[in-house]
Amino acid sequence: MSRLPFLFIITGIVGFVMYHAFSLLSLTGWLGDELRGPEGWFHAHLFVLGWATMLATGAVYQLIHVILQTNIYSTGLGYCHYFLFTIGAIGMFIGFIRADVIWIAGSATLALSGILLFGLNMAITLYRASIWNPVTISAACACLYLVLTGLSGMLMGLNFAFGDWNGLHQRLFGAHIWMGTLGWFGMLITGFSYKMLPMFYLSHDFSIRLQKIVLILWNAAVITGVIAFLTGIKGGLLWFALLLLTGALICYVYHLQQIQEKRHKSNPGPGIRWTVYVSRALAVYSMALLIYSAQGMELLLDSRVVLLTGWVYLGGWVSLTILGYASKIVPFLWWTHKYGKFAGRPGTPLMAGMLSEKRINLGILAMAAASLLLVSGILINLAEVMMIGGTLLSMISIVYISNIALVFRR
């Protein structure tokens, strides 16, 4: 088995610990500050690039073989992607701390080069496999949005350095965030869930019609939102994008229920069950936000609403979904790497014994509770509640990821 997925996953775990360690050092005080300052940029990119994208990319390199029944086009390109992206991301973090534009620009170029290699590698792999279904199309769209997110970020950096497109900078910023969050993470999670949930639930003979509907609605929501930001017509168009996304989430959650109904395994593991729970929670929040913002389209862009929604989506759905899947992917990868060729022989440990399900369930439950406390603090605009919730979340998260990392000691 290639060591490439391990590189990304282990680096992602390190990034996860660093993100929460820095959050603890600041007692999450950076949340109450302007997120577009150096400290906000540092924490946001450490979260998105340093751990979430790292871990997700490692999963892509491993799971693409399961999805396509073929290897990635070039492992060499994958290693180049890793080193360029990792060095570039670390350089960006240092640049944000130092508030050094030149350092940020140079490092961002390296990170973008890595992303472009990843996009190229995935495009050739998918094209050569020629297996087109909601899973592979979602993966292709996710990679495309990641590339476009990187390119828009680079354009923002160039504009920041030279100041030639002052009117465009704010529009690019909105499109950059929208494509990176809804496009890259949203398409990747929904697409891979169509493969992973049936695999862990041992589900068969369910309809995939809703997968196609989710694919269309989610892409329409991403494209509509990007158009809204780039054209500056944010009000009604952005609300319409939220309407499309809400429809996609309702269909997605209902489809997950269909998969569960066709299951032949009652317990897929607590991490997998939690991915379903948080998807339902996101759908409920999206419906509530849609109703709330119908009172006035400008409410969607209120700074408190944006911060709250960002935490529900990234800190809630994206984070807990990735961590839930990691509780199954990491033990599977390590067991296959260390013991796969000894399967069935006396003394070979069982995959189920690699990680305690009780600890995983308690860990995600505690992280969800701390996240709710943090979100409540944002909702009522009380810094003390935000600080307590954020501090608890970081402490619990470090314990949780350490528990997963201990699998590598087996």
Tab-separated table of C-alpha atoms in Angstrom:
chain	number	residue	atom	x	y	z
A	1	MET	CA	0.000	0.000	0.000
A	2	SER	CA	1.241	3.492	-0.859
A	3	ARG	CA	2.447	5.640	2.021
A	4	LEU	CA	0.930	8.719	0.347
A	5	PRO	CA	-2.426	8.669	2.225
A	6	PHE	CA	-0.549	8.251	5.524
A	7	LEU	CA	1.524	11.367	4.850
A	8	PHE	CA	-1.558	13.516	4.384
A	9	ILE	CA	-3.511	11.962	7.246
A	10	ILE	CA	-0.665	12.190	9.774
A	11	THR	CA	0.095	15.771	8.719
A	12	GLY	CA	-3.616	16.545	9.015
A	13	ILE	CA	-3.649	15.158	12.556
A	14	VAL	CA	-0.662	17.368	13.441
A	15	GLY	CA	-2.452	20.352	11.885
A	16	PHE	CA	-5.583	19.552	13.880
A	17	VAL	CA	-3.627	19.518	17.154
A	18	MET	CA	-1.842	22.766	16.219
A	19	TYR	CA	-5.114	24.506	15.386
A	20	HIS	CA	-6.662	23.627	18.722
A	21	ALA	CA	-3.431	24.315	20.622
A	22	PHE	CA	-3.279	27.852	19.189
A	23	SER	CA	-6.983	28.291	19.940
A	24	LEU	CA	-6.306	27.299	23.559
A	25	LEU	CA	-3.424	29.766	23.810
A	26	SER	CA	-5.729	32.579	22.740
A	27	LEU	CA	-8.705	31.176	24.719
A	28	THR	CA	-10.540	31.442	21.357
A	29	GLY	CA	-10.380	35.223	21.740
A	30	TRP	CA	-9.661	35.514	18.016
A	31	LEU	CA	-13.318	34.568	17.341
A	32	GLY	CA	-14.533	37.925	18.573
A	33	ASP	CA	-12.066	39.842	16.421
A	34	GLU	CA	-12.319	40.773	12.769
A	35	LEU	CA	-11.691	37.508	10.911
A	36	ARG	CA	-10.054	39.312	8.015
A	37	GLY	CA	-7.093	40.394	10.120
A	38	PRO	CA	-3.797	38.425	10.277
A	39	GLU	CA	-4.844	36.398	13.343
A	40	GLY	CA	-8.186	35.488	11.793
A	41	TRP	CA	-6.494	34.514	8.502
A	42	PHE	CA	-3.985	32.387	10.409
A	43	HIS	CA	-6.605	30.419	12.350
A	44	ALA	CA	-8.975	30.054	9.382
A	45	HIS	CA	-6.273	28.745	7.043
A	46	LEU	CA	-4.776	26.489	9.709
A	47	PHE	CA	-8.235	24.943	10.120
A	48	VAL	CA	-9.063	24.671	6.411
A	49	LEU	CA	-5.640	23.893	4.928
A	50	GLY	CA	-3.645	22.551	7.851
A	51	TRP	CA	-6.020	19.830	8.940
A	52	ALA	CA	-9.382	19.590	7.132
A	53	THR	CA	-8.006	19.651	3.577
A	54	MET	CA	-4.961	17.586	4.559
A	55	LEU	CA	-7.049	14.826	6.111
A	56	ALA	CA	-9.652	14.950	3.329
A	57	THR	CA	-6.985	14.738	0.623
A	58	GLY	CA	-5.388	11.722	2.295
A	59	ALA	CA	-8.798	10.054	2.307
A	60	VAL	CA	-9.219	10.865	-1.400
A	61	TYR	CA	-5.914	9.229	-2.313
A	62	GLN	CA	-6.947	6.087	-0.456
A	63	LEU	CA	-10.651	5.898	-1.295
A	64	ILE	CA	-10.301	6.654	-4.998
A	65	HIS	CA	-8.950	3.119	-5.351
A	66	VAL	CA	-12.075	1.745	-3.637
A	67	ILE	CA	-14.390	3.877	-5.785
A	68	LEU	CA	-12.744	3.283	-9.172
A	69	GLN	CA	-11.081	-0.093	-8.531
A	70	THR	CA	-7.920	1.417	-9.999
A	71	ASN	CA	-4.878	3.210	-8.631
A	72	ILE	CA	-4.279	6.942	-8.779
A	73	TYR	CA	-2.683	7.991	-12.076
A	74	SER	CA	0.658	9.012	-10.584
A	75	THR	CA	1.902	8.428	-7.045
A	76	GLY	CA	4.906	10.614	-7.906
A	77	LEU	CA	2.612	13.565	-8.649
A	78	GLY	CA	0.919	12.830	-5.326
A	79	TYR	CA	4.189	13.151	-3.426
A	80	CYS	CA	5.024	16.383	-5.290
A	81	HIS	CA	1.557	17.635	-4.366
A	82	TYR	CA	2.180	16.796	-0.720
A	83	PHE	CA	5.533	18.552	-0.423
A	84	LEU	CA	4.531	21.666	-2.377
A	85	PHE	CA	1.227	22.011	-0.551
A	86	THR	CA	2.677	21.331	2.911
A	87	ILE	CA	5.643	23.687	2.534
A	88	GLY	CA	3.373	26.334	1.001
A	89	ALA	CA	0.760	26.015	3.758
A	90	ILE	CA	3.378	26.250	6.532
A	91	GLY	CA	4.875	29.303	4.811
A	92	MET	CA	1.438	30.916	4.643
A	93	PHE	CA	0.879	30.359	8.366
A	94	ILE	CA	4.216	32.003	9.139
A	95	GLY	CA	3.384	34.834	6.751
A	96	PHE	CA	0.057	35.471	8.489
A	97	ILE	CA	1.744	35.557	11.904
A	98	ARG	CA	4.351	37.995	10.599
A	99	ALA	CA	1.803	39.925	8.500
A	100	ASP	CA	4.333	39.670	5.654
A	101	VAL	CA	2.650	40.001	2.241
A	102	ILE	CA	5.695	38.833	0.272
A	103	TRP	CA	6.079	35.719	2.416
A	104	ILE	CA	2.362	34.930	2.073
A	105	ALA	CA	2.441	35.396	-1.716
A	106	GLY	CA	5.453	33.132	-2.242
A	107	SER	CA	4.096	30.421	0.017
A	108	ALA	CA	0.625	30.629	-1.517
A	109	THR	CA	2.203	30.038	-4.937
A	110	LEU	CA	3.754	26.798	-3.673
A	111	ALA	CA	0.477	25.667	-2.082
A	112	LEU	CA	-1.445	26.478	-5.268
A	113	SER	CA	1.098	24.529	-7.340
A	114	GLY	CA	0.418	21.514	-5.134
A	115	ILE	CA	-3.346	21.933	-5.543
A	116	LEU	CA	-2.977	22.161	-9.325
A	117	LEU	CA	-0.961	18.923	-9.363
A	118	PHE	CA	-3.685	17.275	-7.271
A	119	GLY	CA	-6.347	18.492	-9.693
A	120	LEU	CA	-4.355	17.208	-12.669
A	121	ASN	CA	-3.725	13.837	-11.025
A	122	MET	CA	-7.395	13.389	-10.171
A	123	ALA	CA	-8.584	14.552	-13.600
A	124	ILE	CA	-6.396	12.026	-15.430
A	125	THR	CA	-7.339	9.255	-12.973
A	126	LEU	CA	-11.077	9.879	-13.380
A	127	TYR	CA	-10.824	10.288	-17.160
A	128	ARG	CA	-8.907	7.044	-17.595
A	129	ALA	CA	-11.324	5.125	-15.367
A	130	SER	CA	-14.360	6.523	-17.258
A	131	ILE	CA	-16.743	5.482	-14.482
A	132	TRP	CA	-19.251	8.302	-14.218
A	133	ASN	CA	-21.847	8.222	-11.460
A	134	PRO	CA	-22.859	10.606	-8.632
A	135	VAL	CA	-19.843	9.500	-6.553
A	136	THR	CA	-17.179	10.125	-9.206
A	137	ILE	CA	-18.851	13.274	-10.561
A	138	SER	CA	-19.065	14.692	-7.037
A	139	ALA	CA	-15.357	13.936	-6.514
A	140	ALA	CA	-14.504	15.615	-9.830
A	141	CYS	CA	-16.576	18.700	-8.930
A	142	ALA	CA	-14.975	18.873	-5.466
A	143	CYS	CA	-11.473	18.852	-6.962
A	144	LEU	CA	-12.465	21.495	-9.515
A	145	TYR	CA	-13.798	23.756	-6.766
A	146	LEU	CA	-10.602	23.253	-4.763
A	147	VAL	CA	-8.540	24.383	-7.760
A	148	LEU	CA	-10.822	27.390	-8.337
A	149	THR	CA	-10.618	28.245	-4.623
A	150	GLY	CA	-6.829	28.257	-4.855
A	151	LEU	CA	-6.833	30.373	-8.014
A	152	SER	CA	-9.258	32.922	-6.555
A	153	GLY	CA	-7.111	33.120	-3.424
A	154	MET	CA	-4.058	33.782	-5.569
A	155	LEU	CA	-5.910	36.554	-7.437
A	156	MET	CA	-6.827	38.098	-4.084
A	157	GLY	CA	-3.193	37.977	-3.040
A	158	LEU	CA	-2.060	39.649	-6.253
A	159	ASN	CA	-4.692	42.317	-5.816
A	160	PHE	CA	-3.630	42.844	-2.202
A	161	ALA	CA	-0.016	43.288	-3.299
A	162	PHE	CA	-0.598	45.546	-6.304
A	163	GLY	CA	-4.057	46.996	-5.610
A	164	ASP	CA	-5.185	47.060	-9.234
A	165	TRP	CA	-8.735	45.705	-8.786
A	166	ASN	CA	-10.048	47.354	-5.641
A	167	GLY	CA	-13.684	46.790	-6.564
A	168	LEU	CA	-13.099	43.120	-7.318
A	169	HIS	CA	-11.249	42.168	-4.133
A	170	GLN	CA	-14.345	41.915	-1.916
A	171	ARG	CA	-16.192	39.949	-4.599
A	172	LEU	CA	-13.327	37.487	-4.978
A	173	PHE	CA	-13.204	37.056	-1.223
A	174	GLY	CA	-16.846	35.945	-1.087
A	175	ALA	CA	-16.455	33.584	-4.051
A	176	HIS	CA	-13.239	32.173	-2.533
A	177	ILE	CA	-14.995	31.309	0.745
A	178	TRP	CA	-18.119	29.969	-0.987
A	179	MET	CA	-16.245	27.632	-3.349
A	180	GLY	CA	-13.874	26.403	-0.664
A	181	THR	CA	-16.541	25.593	1.915
A	182	LEU	CA	-19.617	24.557	-0.070
A	183	GLY	CA	-17.825	23.465	-3.231
A	184	TRP	CA	-14.753	21.547	-2.077
A	185	PHE	CA	-15.901	20.186	1.286
A	186	GLY	CA	-19.597	19.898	0.440
A	187	MET	CA	-19.197	17.967	-2.808
A	188	LEU	CA	-16.457	15.759	-1.367
A	189	ILE	CA	-18.391	14.770	1.760
A	190	THR	CA	-21.694	14.124	0.011
A	191	GLY	CA	-20.073	12.227	-2.872
A	192	PHE	CA	-17.901	9.984	-0.703
A	193	SER	CA	-20.786	9.347	1.708
A	194	TYR	CA	-22.683	7.655	-1.132
A	195	LYS	CA	-19.897	5.074	-1.188
A	196	MET	CA	-18.826	4.907	2.437
A	197	LEU	CA	-22.164	4.682	4.218
A	198	PRO	CA	-23.395	1.695	2.165
A	199	MET	CA	-19.993	0.083	2.701
A	200	PHE	CA	-20.115	0.429	6.503
A	201	TYR	CA	-23.847	-0.322	6.786
A	202	LEU	CA	-23.598	-3.180	4.250
A	203	SER	CA	-26.528	-1.633	2.382
A	204	HIS	CA	-27.702	-2.871	-1.015
A	205	ASP	CA	-30.468	-2.313	-3.565
A	206	PHE	CA	-31.263	1.300	-2.664
A	207	SER	CA	-32.214	3.894	-5.270
A	208	ILE	CA	-29.562	6.437	-6.318
A	209	ARG	CA	-32.077	8.868	-7.835
A	210	LEU	CA	-31.710	11.296	-4.920
A	211	GLN	CA	-27.921	11.253	-5.337
A	212	LYS	CA	-28.393	12.799	-8.780
A	213	ILE	CA	-30.817	15.396	-7.420
A	214	VAL	CA	-28.415	16.354	-4.619
A	215	LEU	CA	-25.572	16.627	-7.137
A	216	ILE	CA	-27.578	19.011	-9.333
A	217	LEU	CA	-28.973	21.136	-6.484
A	218	TRP	CA	-25.660	21.396	-4.605
A	219	ASN	CA	-23.746	22.426	-7.731
A	220	ALA	CA	-26.480	24.917	-8.578
A	221	ALA	CA	-26.179	26.384	-5.067
A	222	VAL	CA	-22.399	26.739	-5.404
A	223	ILE	CA	-22.577	28.312	-8.869
A	224	THR	CA	-25.420	30.654	-7.887
A	225	GLY	CA	-23.526	31.801	-4.804
A	226	VAL	CA	-20.349	32.434	-6.790
A	227	ILE	CA	-22.309	34.483	-9.338
A	228	ALA	CA	-23.936	36.430	-6.487
A	229	PHE	CA	-20.554	37.386	-5.033
A	230	LEU	CA	-18.743	38.079	-8.311
A	231	THR	CA	-21.534	40.259	-9.691
A	232	GLY	CA	-22.223	41.998	-6.391
A	233	ILE	CA	-25.922	41.038	-6.608
A	234	LYS	CA	-25.904	39.370	-3.219
A	235	GLY	CA	-29.372	39.833	-1.712
A	236	GLY	CA	-31.957	37.775	-3.575
A	237	LEU	CA	-29.422	35.686	-5.490
A	238	LEU	CA	-27.610	34.586	-2.346
A	239	TRP	CA	-30.915	33.711	-0.677
A	240	PHE	CA	-31.825	31.649	-3.751
A	241	ALA	CA	-28.464	29.829	-3.425
A	242	LEU	CA	-29.361	29.051	0.205
A	243	LEU	CA	-32.753	27.771	-0.966
A	244	LEU	CA	-31.033	25.417	-3.431
A	245	LEU	CA	-28.602	24.256	-0.758
A	246	THR	CA	-31.421	23.618	1.715
A	247	GLY	CA	-33.209	21.516	-0.888
A	248	ALA	CA	-30.005	19.585	-1.520
A	249	LEU	CA	-29.509	18.956	2.215
A	250	ILE	CA	-33.081	17.725	2.694
A	251	CYS	CA	-32.681	15.298	-0.218
A	252	TYR	CA	-29.241	14.245	1.058
A	253	VAL	CA	-30.484	13.506	4.579
A	254	TYR	CA	-33.470	11.581	3.227
A	255	HIS	CA	-31.142	9.535	1.013
A	256	LEU	CA	-28.966	8.672	4.011
A	257	GLN	CA	-32.148	7.386	5.640
A	258	GLN	CA	-32.810	5.251	2.550
A	259	ILE	CA	-29.326	3.753	2.846
A	260	GLN	CA	-29.920	2.973	6.519
A	261	GLU	CA	-33.236	1.276	5.739
A	262	LYS	CA	-31.465	-1.125	3.354
A	263	ARG	CA	-28.689	-1.971	5.805
A	264	HIS	CA	-27.589	-5.489	6.692
A	265	LYS	CA	-25.404	-4.329	9.574
A	266	SER	CA	-27.002	-2.689	12.598
A	267	ASN	CA	-23.853	-1.050	13.982
A	268	PRO	CA	-21.541	0.638	11.447
A	269	GLY	CA	-19.559	2.251	14.277
A	270	PRO	CA	-20.266	5.411	16.287
A	271	GLY	CA	-18.225	7.633	13.969
A	272	ILE	CA	-20.428	6.696	11.011
A	273	ARG	CA	-23.643	7.162	12.994
A	274	TRP	CA	-22.519	10.634	14.015
A	275	THR	CA	-21.956	11.646	10.382
A	276	VAL	CA	-25.670	11.011	9.835
A	277	TYR	CA	-26.689	12.923	12.985
A	278	VAL	CA	-24.682	16.037	12.112
A	279	SER	CA	-26.034	15.996	8.540
A	280	ARG	CA	-29.562	16.111	9.935
A	281	ALA	CA	-28.573	18.963	12.246
A	282	LEU	CA	-27.111	20.947	9.329
A	283	ALA	CA	-30.312	20.457	7.315
A	284	VAL	CA	-32.386	21.789	10.229
A	285	TYR	CA	-30.072	24.793	10.650
A	286	SER	CA	-30.205	25.533	6.919
A	287	MET	CA	-34.018	25.523	6.977
A	288	ALA	CA	-34.044	27.825	10.017
A	289	LEU	CA	-31.568	30.210	8.370
A	290	LEU	CA	-33.641	30.225	5.181
A	291	ILE	CA	-36.783	31.204	7.100
A	292	TYR	CA	-34.937	33.783	9.219
A	293	SER	CA	-33.261	35.484	6.250
A	294	ALA	CA	-36.545	35.647	4.323
A	295	GLN	CA	-37.384	38.631	6.571
A	296	GLY	CA	-34.593	40.574	4.890
A	297	MET	CA	-31.991	39.315	2.434
A	298	GLU	CA	-29.291	41.498	4.024
A	299	LEU	CA	-29.499	39.360	7.176
A	300	LEU	CA	-27.450	36.650	5.431
A	301	LEU	CA	-24.437	38.965	5.347
A	302	ASP	CA	-24.708	40.169	8.937
A	303	SER	CA	-21.316	39.535	10.570
A	304	ARG	CA	-22.812	37.602	13.504
A	305	VAL	CA	-24.887	35.401	11.167
A	306	VAL	CA	-21.854	34.742	8.958
A	307	LEU	CA	-19.730	33.759	11.972
A	308	LEU	CA	-22.484	31.545	13.380
A	309	THR	CA	-23.117	29.839	10.036
A	310	GLY	CA	-19.399	29.316	9.460
A	311	TRP	CA	-19.050	27.528	12.784
A	312	VAL	CA	-22.156	25.391	12.274
A	313	TYR	CA	-20.963	24.363	8.816
A	314	LEU	CA	-17.171	24.107	9.179
A	315	GLY	CA	-16.765	23.572	12.922
A	316	GLY	CA	-19.848	21.370	13.068
A	317	TRP	CA	-20.764	19.441	9.942
A	318	VAL	CA	-17.418	19.382	8.082
A	319	SER	CA	-15.256	18.860	11.161
A	320	LEU	CA	-17.364	16.201	12.874
A	321	THR	CA	-17.999	14.358	9.597
A	322	ILE	CA	-14.280	14.150	8.801
A	323	LEU	CA	-13.493	13.084	12.373
A	324	GLY	CA	-16.270	10.489	12.265
A	325	TYR	CA	-14.987	8.969	9.034
A	326	ALA	CA	-11.398	9.146	10.326
A	327	SER	CA	-12.379	6.805	13.154
A	328	LYS	CA	-12.971	4.118	10.514
A	329	ILE	CA	-10.484	5.081	7.778
A	330	VAL	CA	-7.364	5.388	9.960
A	331	PRO	CA	-7.725	1.973	11.677
A	332	PHE	CA	-8.565	0.364	8.315
A	333	LEU	CA	-5.503	1.860	6.610
A	334	TRP	CA	-3.131	0.937	9.432
A	335	TRP	CA	-4.519	-2.576	9.901
A	336	THR	CA	-4.268	-3.239	6.149
A	337	HIS	CA	-0.715	-1.855	6.074
A	338	LYS	CA	0.531	-3.796	9.104
A	339	TYR	CA	-1.578	-6.957	9.200
A	340	GLY	CA	-3.349	-7.305	5.846
A	341	LYS	CA	-1.069	-10.080	4.595
A	342	PHE	CA	-1.480	-11.957	7.898
A	343	ALA	CA	-5.294	-11.883	7.871
A	344	GLY	CA	-6.773	-15.103	9.241
A	345	ARG	CA	-3.564	-16.276	10.885
A	346	PRO	CA	-3.486	-16.997	14.644
A	347	GLY	CA	-2.428	-13.988	16.713
A	348	THR	CA	-3.402	-11.403	14.098
A	349	PRO	CA	-5.431	-8.642	15.809
A	350	LEU	CA	-8.916	-7.896	14.554
A	351	MET	CA	-9.562	-4.585	12.837
A	352	ALA	CA	-12.450	-3.947	15.238
A	353	GLY	CA	-10.018	-4.015	18.145
A	354	MET	CA	-7.800	-1.245	16.797
A	355	LEU	CA	-9.888	1.570	18.284
A	356	SER	CA	-12.374	1.722	21.165
A	357	GLU	CA	-15.879	2.477	19.875
A	358	LYS	CA	-16.911	3.700	23.321
A	359	ARG	CA	-14.164	6.335	23.329
A	360	ILE	CA	-15.065	7.441	19.808
A	361	ASN	CA	-18.733	7.843	20.730
A	362	LEU	CA	-17.962	9.746	23.929
A	363	GLY	CA	-15.393	11.899	22.134
A	364	ILE	CA	-17.715	13.009	19.336
A	365	LEU	CA	-20.588	13.488	21.795
A	366	ALA	CA	-18.390	15.748	23.937
A	367	MET	CA	-17.142	17.697	20.891
A	368	ALA	CA	-20.730	18.174	19.687
A	369	ALA	CA	-21.789	19.433	23.136
A	370	ALA	CA	-18.840	21.863	23.323
A	371	SER	CA	-19.578	23.053	19.781
A	372	LEU	CA	-23.194	23.755	20.777
A	373	LEU	CA	-21.954	25.799	23.733
A	374	LEU	CA	-19.599	27.766	21.477
A	375	VAL	CA	-22.352	28.352	18.908
A	376	SER	CA	-24.706	29.463	21.710
A	377	GLY	CA	-22.116	32.032	22.769
A	378	ILE	CA	-21.941	33.369	19.228
A	379	LEU	CA	-25.740	33.417	18.972
A	380	ILE	CA	-26.236	35.456	22.163
A	381	ASN	CA	-23.008	37.425	21.574
A	382	LEU	CA	-21.530	36.570	24.963
A	383	ALA	CA	-17.728	36.308	24.908
A	384	GLU	CA	-17.515	34.320	28.158
A	385	VAL	CA	-19.717	31.520	26.816
A	386	MET	CA	-17.754	31.488	23.539
A	387	MET	CA	-14.504	31.245	25.495
A	388	ILE	CA	-15.705	28.361	27.685
A	389	GLY	CA	-17.225	26.462	24.741
A	390	GLY	CA	-14.189	27.003	22.511
A	391	THR	CA	-11.731	26.035	25.240
A	392	LEU	CA	-13.634	22.845	26.044
A	393	LEU	CA	-13.909	22.018	22.344
A	394	SER	CA	-10.165	22.377	21.814
A	395	MET	CA	-9.261	20.295	24.864
A	396	ILE	CA	-11.689	17.503	23.950
A	397	SER	CA	-10.638	17.593	20.286
A	398	ILE	CA	-6.968	17.099	21.155
A	399	VAL	CA	-7.856	14.093	23.342
A	400	TYR	CA	-10.055	12.644	20.576
A	401	ILE	CA	-7.476	12.943	17.784
A	402	SER	CA	-4.751	11.613	20.117
A	403	ASN	CA	-6.889	8.517	20.631
A	404	ILE	CA	-7.058	8.005	16.856
A	405	ALA	CA	-3.324	8.691	16.449
A	406	LEU	CA	-2.517	5.963	19.009
A	407	VAL	CA	-3.669	3.450	16.376
A	408	PHE	CA	-0.252	3.937	14.722
A	409	ARG	CA	1.426	2.477	17.801
A	410	ARG	CA	-0.185	-0.918	17.182
